[in-house]
mmCIF file of C-alpha atoms in Angstrom:
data_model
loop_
_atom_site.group_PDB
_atom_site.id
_atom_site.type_symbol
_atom_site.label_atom_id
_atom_site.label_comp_id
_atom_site.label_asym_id
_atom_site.label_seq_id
_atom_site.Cartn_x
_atom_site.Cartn_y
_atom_site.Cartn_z
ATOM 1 C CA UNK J 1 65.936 94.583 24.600
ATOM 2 C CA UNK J 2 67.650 97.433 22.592
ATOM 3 C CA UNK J 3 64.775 99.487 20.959
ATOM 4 C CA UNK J 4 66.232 102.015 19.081
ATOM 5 C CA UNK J 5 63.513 104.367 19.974
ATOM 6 C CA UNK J 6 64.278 104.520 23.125
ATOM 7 C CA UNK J 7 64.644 108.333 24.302
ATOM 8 C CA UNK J 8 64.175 111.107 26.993
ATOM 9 C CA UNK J 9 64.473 114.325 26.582
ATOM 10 C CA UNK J 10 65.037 117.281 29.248
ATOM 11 C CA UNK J 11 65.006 121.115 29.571
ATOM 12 C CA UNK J 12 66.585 123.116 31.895
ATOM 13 C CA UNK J 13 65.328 126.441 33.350
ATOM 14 C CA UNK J 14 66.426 129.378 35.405
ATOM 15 C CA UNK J 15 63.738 130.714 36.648
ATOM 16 C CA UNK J 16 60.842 130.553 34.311
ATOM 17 C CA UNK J 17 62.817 130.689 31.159
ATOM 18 C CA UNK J 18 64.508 127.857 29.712
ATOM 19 C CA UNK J 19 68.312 127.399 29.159
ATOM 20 C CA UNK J 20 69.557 124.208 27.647
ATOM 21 C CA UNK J 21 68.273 121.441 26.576
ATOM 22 C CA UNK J 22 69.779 117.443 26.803
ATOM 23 C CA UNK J 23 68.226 114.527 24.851
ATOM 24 C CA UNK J 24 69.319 110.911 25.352
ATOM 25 C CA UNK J 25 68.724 107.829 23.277
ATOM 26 C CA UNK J 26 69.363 104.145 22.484
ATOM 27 C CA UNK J 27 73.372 104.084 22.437
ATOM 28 C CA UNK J 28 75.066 103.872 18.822
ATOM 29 C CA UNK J 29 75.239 100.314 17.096
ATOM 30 C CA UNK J 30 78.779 100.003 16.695
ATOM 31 C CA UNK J 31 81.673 102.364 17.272
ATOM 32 C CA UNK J 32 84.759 100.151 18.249
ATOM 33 C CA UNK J 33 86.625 102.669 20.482
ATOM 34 C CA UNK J 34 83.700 102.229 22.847
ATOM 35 C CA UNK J 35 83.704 98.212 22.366
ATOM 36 C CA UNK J 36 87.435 98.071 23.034
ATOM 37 C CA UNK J 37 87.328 100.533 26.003
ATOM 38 C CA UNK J 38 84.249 98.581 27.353
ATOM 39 C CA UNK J 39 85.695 94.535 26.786
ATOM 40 C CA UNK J 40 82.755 93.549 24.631
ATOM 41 C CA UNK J 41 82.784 90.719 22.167
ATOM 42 C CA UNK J 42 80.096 91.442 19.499
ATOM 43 C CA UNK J 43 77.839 88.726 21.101
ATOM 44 C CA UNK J 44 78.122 90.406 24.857
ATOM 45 C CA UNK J 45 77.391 94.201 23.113
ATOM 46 C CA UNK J 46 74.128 92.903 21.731
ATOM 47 C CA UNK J 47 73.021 91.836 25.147
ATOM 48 C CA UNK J 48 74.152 94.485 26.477
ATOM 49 C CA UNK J 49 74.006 97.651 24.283
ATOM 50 C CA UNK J 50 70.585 98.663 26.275
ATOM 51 C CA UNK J 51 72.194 99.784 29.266
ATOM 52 C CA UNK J 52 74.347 102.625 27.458
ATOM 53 C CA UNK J 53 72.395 105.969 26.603
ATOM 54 C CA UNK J 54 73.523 108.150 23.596
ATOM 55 C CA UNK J 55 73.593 112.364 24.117
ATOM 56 C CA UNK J 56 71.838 112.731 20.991
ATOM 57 C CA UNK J 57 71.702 116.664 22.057
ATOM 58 C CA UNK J 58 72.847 119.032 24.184
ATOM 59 C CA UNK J 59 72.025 122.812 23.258
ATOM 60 C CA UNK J 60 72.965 125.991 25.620
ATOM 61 C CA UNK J 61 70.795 128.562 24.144
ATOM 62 C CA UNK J 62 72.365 131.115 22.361
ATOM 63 C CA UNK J 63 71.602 134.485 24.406
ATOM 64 C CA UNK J 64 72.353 132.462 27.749
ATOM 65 C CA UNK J 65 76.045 133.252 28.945
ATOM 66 C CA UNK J 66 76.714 131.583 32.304
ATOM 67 C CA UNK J 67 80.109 130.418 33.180
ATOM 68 C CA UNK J 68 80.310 126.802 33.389
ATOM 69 C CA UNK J 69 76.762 126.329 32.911
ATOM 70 C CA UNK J 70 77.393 123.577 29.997
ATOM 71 C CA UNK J 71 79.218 121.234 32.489
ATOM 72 C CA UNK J 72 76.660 122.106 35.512
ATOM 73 C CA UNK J 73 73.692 121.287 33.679
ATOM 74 C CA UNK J 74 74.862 118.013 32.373
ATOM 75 C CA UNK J 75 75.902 117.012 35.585
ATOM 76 C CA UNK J 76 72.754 118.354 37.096
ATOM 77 C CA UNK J 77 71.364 115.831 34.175
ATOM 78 C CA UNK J 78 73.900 112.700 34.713
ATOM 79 C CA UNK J 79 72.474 112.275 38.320
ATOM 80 C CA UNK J 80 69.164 111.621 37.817
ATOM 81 C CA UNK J 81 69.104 109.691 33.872
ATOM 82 C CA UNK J 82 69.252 106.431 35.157
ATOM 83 C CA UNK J 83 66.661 107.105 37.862
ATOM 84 C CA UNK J 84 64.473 108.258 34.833
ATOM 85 C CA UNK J 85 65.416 105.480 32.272
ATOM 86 C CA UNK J 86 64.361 102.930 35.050
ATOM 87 C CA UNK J 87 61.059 104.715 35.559
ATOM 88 C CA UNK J 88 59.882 104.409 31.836
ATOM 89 C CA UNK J 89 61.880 101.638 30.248
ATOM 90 C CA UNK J 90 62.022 99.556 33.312
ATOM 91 C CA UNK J 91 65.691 98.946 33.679
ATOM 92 C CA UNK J 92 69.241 101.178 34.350
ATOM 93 C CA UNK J 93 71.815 102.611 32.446
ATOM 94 C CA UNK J 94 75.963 101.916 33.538
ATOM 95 C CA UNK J 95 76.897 104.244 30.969
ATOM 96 C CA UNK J 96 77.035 107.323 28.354
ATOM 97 C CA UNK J 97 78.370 108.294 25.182
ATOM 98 C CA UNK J 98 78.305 110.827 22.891
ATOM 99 C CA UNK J 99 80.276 111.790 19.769
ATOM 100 C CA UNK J 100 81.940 115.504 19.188
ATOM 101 C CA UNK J 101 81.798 116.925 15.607
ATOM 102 C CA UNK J 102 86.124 117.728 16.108
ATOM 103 C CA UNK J 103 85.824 120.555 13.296
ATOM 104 C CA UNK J 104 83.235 122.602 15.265
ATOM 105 C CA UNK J 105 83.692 121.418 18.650
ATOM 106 C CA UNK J 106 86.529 120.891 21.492
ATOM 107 C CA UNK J 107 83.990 118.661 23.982
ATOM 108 C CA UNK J 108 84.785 121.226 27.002
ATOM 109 C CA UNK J 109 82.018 120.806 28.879
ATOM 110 C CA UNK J 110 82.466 116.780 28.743
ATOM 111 C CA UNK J 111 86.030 117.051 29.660
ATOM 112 C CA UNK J 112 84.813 119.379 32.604
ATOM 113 C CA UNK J 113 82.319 116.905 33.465
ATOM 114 C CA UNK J 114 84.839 114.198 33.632
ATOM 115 C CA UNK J 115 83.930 112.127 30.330
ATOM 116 C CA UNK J 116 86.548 110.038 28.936
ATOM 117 C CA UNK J 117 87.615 110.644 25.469
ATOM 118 C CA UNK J 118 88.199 106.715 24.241
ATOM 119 C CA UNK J 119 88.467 107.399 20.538
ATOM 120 C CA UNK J 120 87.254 108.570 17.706
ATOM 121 C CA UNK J 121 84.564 107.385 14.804
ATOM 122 C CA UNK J 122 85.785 106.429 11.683
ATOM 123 C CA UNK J 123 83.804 108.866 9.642
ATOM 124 C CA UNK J 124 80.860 106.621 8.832
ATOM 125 C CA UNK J 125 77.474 106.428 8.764
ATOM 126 C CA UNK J 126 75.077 103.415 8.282
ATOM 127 C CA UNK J 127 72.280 103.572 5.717
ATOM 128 C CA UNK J 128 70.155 100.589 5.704
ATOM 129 C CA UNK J 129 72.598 97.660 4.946
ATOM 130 C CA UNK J 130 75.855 100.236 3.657
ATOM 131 C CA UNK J 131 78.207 101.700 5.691
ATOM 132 C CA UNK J 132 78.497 105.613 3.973
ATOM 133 C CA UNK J 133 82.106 107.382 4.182
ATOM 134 C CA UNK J 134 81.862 110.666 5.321
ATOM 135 C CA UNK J 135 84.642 111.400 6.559
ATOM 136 C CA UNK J 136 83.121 113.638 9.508
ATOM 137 C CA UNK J 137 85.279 112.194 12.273
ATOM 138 C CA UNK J 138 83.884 113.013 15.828
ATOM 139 C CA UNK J 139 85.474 112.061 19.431
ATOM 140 C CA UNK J 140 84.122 109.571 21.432
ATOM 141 C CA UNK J 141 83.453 110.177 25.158
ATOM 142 C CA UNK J 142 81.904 107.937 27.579
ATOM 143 C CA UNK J 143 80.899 108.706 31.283
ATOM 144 C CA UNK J 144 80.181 105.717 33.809
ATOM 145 C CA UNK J 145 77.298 106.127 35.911
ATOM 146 C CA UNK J 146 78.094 102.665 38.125
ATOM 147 C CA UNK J 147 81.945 102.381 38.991
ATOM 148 C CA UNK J 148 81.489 98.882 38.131
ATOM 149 C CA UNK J 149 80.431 99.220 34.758
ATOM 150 C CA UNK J 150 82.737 97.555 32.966
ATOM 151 C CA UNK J 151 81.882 94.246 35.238
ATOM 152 C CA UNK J 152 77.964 94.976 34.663
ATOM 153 C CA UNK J 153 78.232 95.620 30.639
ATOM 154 C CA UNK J 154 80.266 92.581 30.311
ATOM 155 C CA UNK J 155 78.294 90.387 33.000
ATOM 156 C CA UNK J 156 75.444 88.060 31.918
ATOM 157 C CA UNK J 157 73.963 88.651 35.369
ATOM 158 C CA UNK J 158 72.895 92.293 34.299
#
């Protein structure tokens, strides 16, 4: 059920003028911090891989300069993305993840929004049938939306 062109995309506003922007897609193929933190043998992640979403963006504009908007937004965001993923792909998400570039970024606003660094990437990328060294590492942060989601990523019953 994975389609890895699976995405929605959002912008916020204040007002009439737009703020930030969030887009979420079809969850990474393999990153093994996430596996590990989640319990999955390979054959349960690819039944199950569908019901993560990937942050694929997240952009405060640049003349914007809010306190705390970065973690308000996203949790303004985190409350309604399943609702949304069940309304055009026709079934939930249990859980995010994104990945933070560590020499540009400190993942503040996903600490604030209580994410849960689990690891880090090993500096890869995939290109067709290769796996590419890098060595950009980024951290790995995951945020629950069911607080049985370890149960419900691991469950055939899903």
């Amino acid at each position: 059920m994975l389609n890895p062109l699976n995405h929605l995309k959002y912008i916020a506003f204040s007002g009439d003028k737009p703020i930030a922007c969030i887009g979420w897609g079809s969850a990474a193929w393999a990153v093994q911090s996430r596996e590990e933190f989640i319990g999955w043998t390979k054959a349960v992640k690819n039944r199950h891989l569908h019901f993560v979403a990937n942050n694929t963006r997240y952009l405060i504009l640049t003349w914007v300069t809010v306190k705390c908007l970065a973690s308000k937004v996203m949790a303004m965001n985190i409350k309604r993305i399943s609702d949304d993923w069940i309304k055009v792909y026709n079934y939930p998400l249990y859980m995010l993840e994104t990945f933070v570039k560590q020499d540009r970024f400190k993942g503040t606003c996903y600490k604030a929004s209580n994410w849960v660094r689990v690891g880090e990437t090993k500096g890869t990328s995939k290109k067709g049938h290769k796996h590419l060294k890098h060595g950009k590492i980024k951290d790995v942060y995951l945020y629950p939306l069911d607080k049985n989601f370890k149960r419900l990523l691991r469950n055939d019953a899903a």
